[in-house]
PDB file of C-alpha atoms in Angstrom:
ATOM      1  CA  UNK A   1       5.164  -2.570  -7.608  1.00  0.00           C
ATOM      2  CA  UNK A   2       4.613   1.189  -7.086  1.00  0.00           C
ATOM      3  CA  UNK A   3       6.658   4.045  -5.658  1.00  0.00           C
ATOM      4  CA  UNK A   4       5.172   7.450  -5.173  1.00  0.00           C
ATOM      5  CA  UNK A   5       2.169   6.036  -7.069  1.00  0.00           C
ATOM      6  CA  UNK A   6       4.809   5.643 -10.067  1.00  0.00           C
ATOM      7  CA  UNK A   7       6.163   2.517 -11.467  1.00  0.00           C
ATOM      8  CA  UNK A   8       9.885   1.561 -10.435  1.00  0.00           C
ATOM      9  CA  UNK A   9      12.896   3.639 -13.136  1.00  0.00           C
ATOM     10  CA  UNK A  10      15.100   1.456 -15.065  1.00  0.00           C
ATOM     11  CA  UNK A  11      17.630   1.398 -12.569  1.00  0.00           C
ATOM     12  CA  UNK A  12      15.386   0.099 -10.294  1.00  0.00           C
ATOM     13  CA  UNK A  13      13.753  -2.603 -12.033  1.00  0.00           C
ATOM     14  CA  UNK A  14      17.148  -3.482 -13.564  1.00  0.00           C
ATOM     15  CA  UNK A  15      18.480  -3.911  -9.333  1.00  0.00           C
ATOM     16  CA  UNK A  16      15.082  -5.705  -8.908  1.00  0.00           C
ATOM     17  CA  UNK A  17      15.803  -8.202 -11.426  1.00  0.00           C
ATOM     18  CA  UNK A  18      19.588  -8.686 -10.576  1.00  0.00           C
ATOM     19  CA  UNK A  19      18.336  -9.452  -6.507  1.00  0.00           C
ATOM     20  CA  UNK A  20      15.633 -11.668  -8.193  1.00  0.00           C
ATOM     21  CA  UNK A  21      18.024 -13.736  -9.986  1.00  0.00           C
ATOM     22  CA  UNK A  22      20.247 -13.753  -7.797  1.00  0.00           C
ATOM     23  CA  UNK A  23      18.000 -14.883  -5.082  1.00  0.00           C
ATOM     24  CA  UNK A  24      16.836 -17.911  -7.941  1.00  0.00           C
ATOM     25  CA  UNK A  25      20.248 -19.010  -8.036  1.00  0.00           C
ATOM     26  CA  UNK A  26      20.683 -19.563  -4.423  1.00  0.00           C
ATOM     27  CA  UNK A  27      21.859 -23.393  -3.454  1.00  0.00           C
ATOM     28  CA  UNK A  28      19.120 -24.542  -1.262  1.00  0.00           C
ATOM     29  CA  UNK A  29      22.174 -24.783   1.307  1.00  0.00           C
ATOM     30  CA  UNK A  30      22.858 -21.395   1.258  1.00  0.00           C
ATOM     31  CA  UNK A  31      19.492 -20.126   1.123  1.00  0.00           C
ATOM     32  CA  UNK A  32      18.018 -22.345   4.178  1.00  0.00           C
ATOM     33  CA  UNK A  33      21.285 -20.271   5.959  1.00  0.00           C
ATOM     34  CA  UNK A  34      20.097 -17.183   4.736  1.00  0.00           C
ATOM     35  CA  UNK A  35      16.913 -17.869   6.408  1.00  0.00           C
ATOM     36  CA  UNK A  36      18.490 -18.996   8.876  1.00  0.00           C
ATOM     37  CA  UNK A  37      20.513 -16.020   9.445  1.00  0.00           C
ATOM     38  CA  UNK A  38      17.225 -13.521   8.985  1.00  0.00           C
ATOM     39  CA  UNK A  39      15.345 -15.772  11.528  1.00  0.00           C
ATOM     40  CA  UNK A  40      17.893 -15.608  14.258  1.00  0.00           C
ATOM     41  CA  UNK A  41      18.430 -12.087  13.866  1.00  0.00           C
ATOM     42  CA  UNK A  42      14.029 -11.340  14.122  1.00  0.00           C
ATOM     43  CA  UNK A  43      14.235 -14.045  17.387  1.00  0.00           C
ATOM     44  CA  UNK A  44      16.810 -12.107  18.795  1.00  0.00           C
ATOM     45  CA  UNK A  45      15.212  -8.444  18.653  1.00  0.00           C
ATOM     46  CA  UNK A  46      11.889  -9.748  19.353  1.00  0.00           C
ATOM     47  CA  UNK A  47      13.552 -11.352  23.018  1.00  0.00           C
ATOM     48  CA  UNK A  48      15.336  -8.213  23.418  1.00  0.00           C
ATOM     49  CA  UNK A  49      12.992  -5.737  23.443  1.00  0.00           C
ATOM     50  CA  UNK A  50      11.078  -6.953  26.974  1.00  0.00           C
ATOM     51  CA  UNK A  51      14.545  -6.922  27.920  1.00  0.00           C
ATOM     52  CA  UNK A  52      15.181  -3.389  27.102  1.00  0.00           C
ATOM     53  CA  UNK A  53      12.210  -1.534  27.562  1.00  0.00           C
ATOM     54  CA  UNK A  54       9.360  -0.917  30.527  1.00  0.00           C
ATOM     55  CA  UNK A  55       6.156  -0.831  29.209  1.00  0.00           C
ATOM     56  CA  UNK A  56       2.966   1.134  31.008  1.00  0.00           C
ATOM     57  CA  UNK A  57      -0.538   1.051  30.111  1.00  0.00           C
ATOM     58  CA  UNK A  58      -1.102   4.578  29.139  1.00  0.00           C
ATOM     59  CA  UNK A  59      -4.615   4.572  27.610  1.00  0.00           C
ATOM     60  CA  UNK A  60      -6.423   3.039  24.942  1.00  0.00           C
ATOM     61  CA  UNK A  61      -7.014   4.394  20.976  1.00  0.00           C
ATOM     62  CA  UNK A  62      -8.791   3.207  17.647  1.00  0.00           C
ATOM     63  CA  UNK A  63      -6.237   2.907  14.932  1.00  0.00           C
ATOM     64  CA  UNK A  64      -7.847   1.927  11.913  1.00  0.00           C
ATOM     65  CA  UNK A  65     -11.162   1.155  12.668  1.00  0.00           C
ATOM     66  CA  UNK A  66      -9.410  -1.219  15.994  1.00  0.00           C
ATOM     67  CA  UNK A  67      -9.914  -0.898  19.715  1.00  0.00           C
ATOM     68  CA  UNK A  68      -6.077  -0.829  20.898  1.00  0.00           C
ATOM     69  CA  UNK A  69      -4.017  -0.684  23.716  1.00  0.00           C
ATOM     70  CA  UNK A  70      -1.580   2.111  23.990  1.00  0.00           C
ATOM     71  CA  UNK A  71       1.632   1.194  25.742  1.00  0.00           C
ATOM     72  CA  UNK A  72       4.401   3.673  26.455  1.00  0.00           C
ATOM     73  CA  UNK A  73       8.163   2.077  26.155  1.00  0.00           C
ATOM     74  CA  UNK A  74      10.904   3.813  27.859  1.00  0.00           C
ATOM     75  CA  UNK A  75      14.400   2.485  27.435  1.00  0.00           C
ATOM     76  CA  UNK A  76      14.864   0.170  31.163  1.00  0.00           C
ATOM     77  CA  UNK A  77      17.821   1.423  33.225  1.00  0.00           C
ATOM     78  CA  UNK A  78      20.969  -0.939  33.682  1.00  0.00           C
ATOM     79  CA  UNK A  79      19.855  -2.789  30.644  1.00  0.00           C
ATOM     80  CA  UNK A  80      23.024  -4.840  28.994  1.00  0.00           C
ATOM     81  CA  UNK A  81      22.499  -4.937  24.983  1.00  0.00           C
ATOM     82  CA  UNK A  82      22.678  -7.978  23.466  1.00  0.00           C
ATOM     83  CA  UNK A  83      22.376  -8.706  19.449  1.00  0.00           C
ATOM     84  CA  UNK A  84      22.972  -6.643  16.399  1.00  0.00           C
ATOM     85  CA  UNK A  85      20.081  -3.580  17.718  1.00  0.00           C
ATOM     86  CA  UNK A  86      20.674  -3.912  21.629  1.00  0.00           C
ATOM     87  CA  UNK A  87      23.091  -0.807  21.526  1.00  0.00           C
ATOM     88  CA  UNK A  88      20.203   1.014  19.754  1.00  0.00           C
ATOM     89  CA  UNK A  89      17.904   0.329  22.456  1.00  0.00           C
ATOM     90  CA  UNK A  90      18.690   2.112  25.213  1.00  0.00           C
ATOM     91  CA  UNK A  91      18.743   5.556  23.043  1.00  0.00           C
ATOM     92  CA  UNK A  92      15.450   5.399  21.721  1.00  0.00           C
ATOM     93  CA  UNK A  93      11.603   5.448  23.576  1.00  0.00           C
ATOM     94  CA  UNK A  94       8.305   5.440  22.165  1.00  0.00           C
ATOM     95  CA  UNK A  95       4.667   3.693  21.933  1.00  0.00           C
ATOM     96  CA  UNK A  96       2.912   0.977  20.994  1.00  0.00           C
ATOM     97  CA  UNK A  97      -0.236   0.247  19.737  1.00  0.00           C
ATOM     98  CA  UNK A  98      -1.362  -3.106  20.860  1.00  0.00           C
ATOM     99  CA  UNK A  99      -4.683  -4.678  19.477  1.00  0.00           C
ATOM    100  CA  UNK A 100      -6.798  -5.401  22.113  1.00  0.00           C
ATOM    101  CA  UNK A 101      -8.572  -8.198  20.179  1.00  0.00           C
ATOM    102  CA  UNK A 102      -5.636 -10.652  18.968  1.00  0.00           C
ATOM    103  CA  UNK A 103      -2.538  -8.691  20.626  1.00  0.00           C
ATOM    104  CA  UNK A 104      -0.733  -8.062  17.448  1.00  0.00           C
ATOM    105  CA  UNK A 105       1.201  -4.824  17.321  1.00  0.00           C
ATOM    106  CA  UNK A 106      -1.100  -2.114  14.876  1.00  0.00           C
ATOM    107  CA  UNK A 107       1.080   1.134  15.002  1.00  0.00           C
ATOM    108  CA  UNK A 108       4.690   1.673  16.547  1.00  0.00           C
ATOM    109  CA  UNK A 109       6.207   5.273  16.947  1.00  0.00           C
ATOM    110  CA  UNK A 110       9.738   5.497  18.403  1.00  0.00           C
ATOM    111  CA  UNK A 111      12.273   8.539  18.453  1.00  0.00           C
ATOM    112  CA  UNK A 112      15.793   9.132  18.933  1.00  0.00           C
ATOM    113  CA  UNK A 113      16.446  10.709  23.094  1.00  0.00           C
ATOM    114  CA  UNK A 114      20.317   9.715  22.390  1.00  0.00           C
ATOM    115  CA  UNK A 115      22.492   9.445  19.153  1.00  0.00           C
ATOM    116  CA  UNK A 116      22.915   6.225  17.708  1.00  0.00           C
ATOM    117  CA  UNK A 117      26.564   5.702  15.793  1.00  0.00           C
ATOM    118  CA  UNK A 118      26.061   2.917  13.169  1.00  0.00           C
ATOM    119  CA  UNK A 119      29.546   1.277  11.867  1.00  0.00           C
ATOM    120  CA  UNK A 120      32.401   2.455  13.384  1.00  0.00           C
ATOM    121  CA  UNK A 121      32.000   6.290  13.072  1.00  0.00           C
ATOM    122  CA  UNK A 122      30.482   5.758   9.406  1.00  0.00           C
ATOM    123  CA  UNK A 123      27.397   7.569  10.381  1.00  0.00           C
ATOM    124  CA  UNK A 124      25.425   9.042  13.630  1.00  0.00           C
ATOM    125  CA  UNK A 125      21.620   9.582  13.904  1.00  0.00           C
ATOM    126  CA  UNK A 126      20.848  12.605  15.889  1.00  0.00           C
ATOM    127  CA  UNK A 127      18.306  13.000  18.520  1.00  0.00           C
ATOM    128  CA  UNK A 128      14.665  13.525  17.300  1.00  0.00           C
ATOM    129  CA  UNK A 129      14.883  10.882  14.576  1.00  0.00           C
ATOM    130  CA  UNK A 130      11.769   9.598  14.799  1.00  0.00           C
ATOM    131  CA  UNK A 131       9.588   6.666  13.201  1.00  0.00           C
ATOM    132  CA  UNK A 132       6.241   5.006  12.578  1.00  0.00           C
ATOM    133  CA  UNK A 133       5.228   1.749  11.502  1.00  0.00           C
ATOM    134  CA  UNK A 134       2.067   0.903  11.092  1.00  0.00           C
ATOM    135  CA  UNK A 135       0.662  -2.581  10.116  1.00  0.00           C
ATOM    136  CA  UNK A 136      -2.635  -3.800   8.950  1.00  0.00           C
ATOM    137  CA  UNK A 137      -4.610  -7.129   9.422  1.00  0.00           C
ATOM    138  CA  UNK A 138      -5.338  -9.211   6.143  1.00  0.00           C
ATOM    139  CA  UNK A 139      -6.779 -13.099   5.309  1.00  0.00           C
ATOM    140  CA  UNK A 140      -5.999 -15.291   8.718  1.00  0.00           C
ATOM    141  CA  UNK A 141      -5.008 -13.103  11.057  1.00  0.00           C
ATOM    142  CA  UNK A 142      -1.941 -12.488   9.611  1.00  0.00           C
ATOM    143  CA  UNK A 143      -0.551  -8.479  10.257  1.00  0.00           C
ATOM    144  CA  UNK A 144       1.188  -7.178   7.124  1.00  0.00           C
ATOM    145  CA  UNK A 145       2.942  -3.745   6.846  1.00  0.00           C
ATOM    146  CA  UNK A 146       1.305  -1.088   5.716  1.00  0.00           C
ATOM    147  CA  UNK A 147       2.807   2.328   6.543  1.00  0.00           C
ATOM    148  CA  UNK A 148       6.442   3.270   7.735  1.00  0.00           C
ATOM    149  CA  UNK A 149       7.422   6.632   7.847  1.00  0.00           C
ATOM    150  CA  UNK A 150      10.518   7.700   8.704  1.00  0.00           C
ATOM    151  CA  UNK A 151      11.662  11.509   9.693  1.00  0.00           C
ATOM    152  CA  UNK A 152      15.770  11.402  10.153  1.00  0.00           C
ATOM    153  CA  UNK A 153      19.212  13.500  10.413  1.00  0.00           C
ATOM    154  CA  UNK A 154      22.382  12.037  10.415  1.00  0.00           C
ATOM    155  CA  UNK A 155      25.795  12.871  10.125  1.00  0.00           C
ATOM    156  CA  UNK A 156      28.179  10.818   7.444  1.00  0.00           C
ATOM    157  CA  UNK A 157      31.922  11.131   8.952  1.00  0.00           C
ATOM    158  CA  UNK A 158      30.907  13.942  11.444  1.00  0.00           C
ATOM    159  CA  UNK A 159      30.874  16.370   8.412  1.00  0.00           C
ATOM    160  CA  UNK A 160      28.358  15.426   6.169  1.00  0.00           C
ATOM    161  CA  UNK A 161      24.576  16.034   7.158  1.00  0.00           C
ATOM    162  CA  UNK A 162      21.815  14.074   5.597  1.00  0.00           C
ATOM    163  CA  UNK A 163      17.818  14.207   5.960  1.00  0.00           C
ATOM    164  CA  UNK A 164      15.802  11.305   5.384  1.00  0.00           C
ATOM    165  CA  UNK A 165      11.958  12.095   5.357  1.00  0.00           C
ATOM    166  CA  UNK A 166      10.401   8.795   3.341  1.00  0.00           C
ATOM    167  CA  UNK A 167       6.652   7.225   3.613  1.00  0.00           C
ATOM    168  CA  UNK A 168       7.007   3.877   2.326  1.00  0.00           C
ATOM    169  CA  UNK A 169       2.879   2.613   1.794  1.00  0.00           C
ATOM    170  CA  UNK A 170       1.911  -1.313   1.212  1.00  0.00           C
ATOM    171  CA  UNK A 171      -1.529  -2.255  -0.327  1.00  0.00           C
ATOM    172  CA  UNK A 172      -3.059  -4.353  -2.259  1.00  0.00           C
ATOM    173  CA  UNK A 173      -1.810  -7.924  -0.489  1.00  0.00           C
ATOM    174  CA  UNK A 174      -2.895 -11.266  -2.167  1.00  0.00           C
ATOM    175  CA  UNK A 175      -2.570 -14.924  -1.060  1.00  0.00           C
ATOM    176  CA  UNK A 176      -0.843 -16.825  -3.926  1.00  0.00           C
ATOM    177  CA  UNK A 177      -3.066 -19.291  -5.642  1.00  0.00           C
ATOM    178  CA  UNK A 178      -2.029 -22.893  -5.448  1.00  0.00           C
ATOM    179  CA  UNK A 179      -0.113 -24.287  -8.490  1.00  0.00           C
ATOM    180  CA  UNK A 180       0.648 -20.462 -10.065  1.00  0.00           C
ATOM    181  CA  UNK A 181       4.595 -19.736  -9.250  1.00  0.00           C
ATOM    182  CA  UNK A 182       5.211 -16.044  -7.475  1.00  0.00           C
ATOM    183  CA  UNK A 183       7.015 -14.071 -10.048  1.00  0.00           C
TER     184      UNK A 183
END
């Protein structure tokens, strides 16, 4: 794994490693909940969002080298939030690439039009946040991340002002081969 084109520091190899074995000590009880938990919470955003948005055909665009849709989402009025992101919802708009082929999402692009508080006055992103996902399709069908950038300010407390501007880039996926173990 690669940041920045660099490999990870210590300290992040060293967190790596602790999250790896922590992860291989997991009871298969409480992992199955753990995936459990991470599966409810993807159902529940992915039912939300029709919920909490109107879509509109706005054109159509190649994004990497693929005939798309483009679909403009604008928070839907009188929407009630439901879930862990509902709240978030109704303060953000943006677009949607769609691919016009198999109907998997290529490229997302949202931005802030209200601030969000996250925790209980622990931290507010301000208006004009903005961020892009992009995914790419590899063996099967299957659409794997391959871009996220994101472009925020927030304010820690009220007082404290902090500006996130991170790319985050995914390459190089692989199938595993049967009968070696992921490492």
């Amino acid at each position: 794994m690669e940041r920045n084109g660099r490999p990870p520091s210590a300290e992040e190899t060293r967190k790596q490693k602790e999250e790896l074995d922590k992860l291989k000590r997991e009871t298969p009880e409480r992992r199955a909940e753990r995936l459990r938990k991470q599966e409810e919470e993807n159902t529940s955003i992915v039912r939300e969002v029709p919920k909490a948005f109107d879509f509109q055909l706005v054109g159509e665009e190649v994004v990497n080298y693929r005939p798309a849709y483009v679909l403009q989402a604008t928070p839907h009025p009188g929407y009630q939030a439901q879930g862990k992101y509902g709240k978030m919802f109704s303060k953000v708009e943006g677009k949607l690439w769609v691919d016009k082929q198999d109907h998997g999402w290529i490229k997302a692009g949202g931005q802030v039009i209200q601030p969000i508080s996250v925790g209980l006055f622990l931290a507010r992103v301000l208006r004009g946040s903005h961020i892009t996902m992009q995914q790419m399709r590899v063996d099967n069908g299957i659409w794997m991340p391959e871009r996220v950038e994101v472009r925020a300010a927030a304010k820690i407390f009220f007082v404290k002002s902090l500006v996130i501007d991170q790319v985050l880039i995914y390459s190089e996926y692989r199938l595993p081969q049967a009968g070696v173990p992921i490492q």
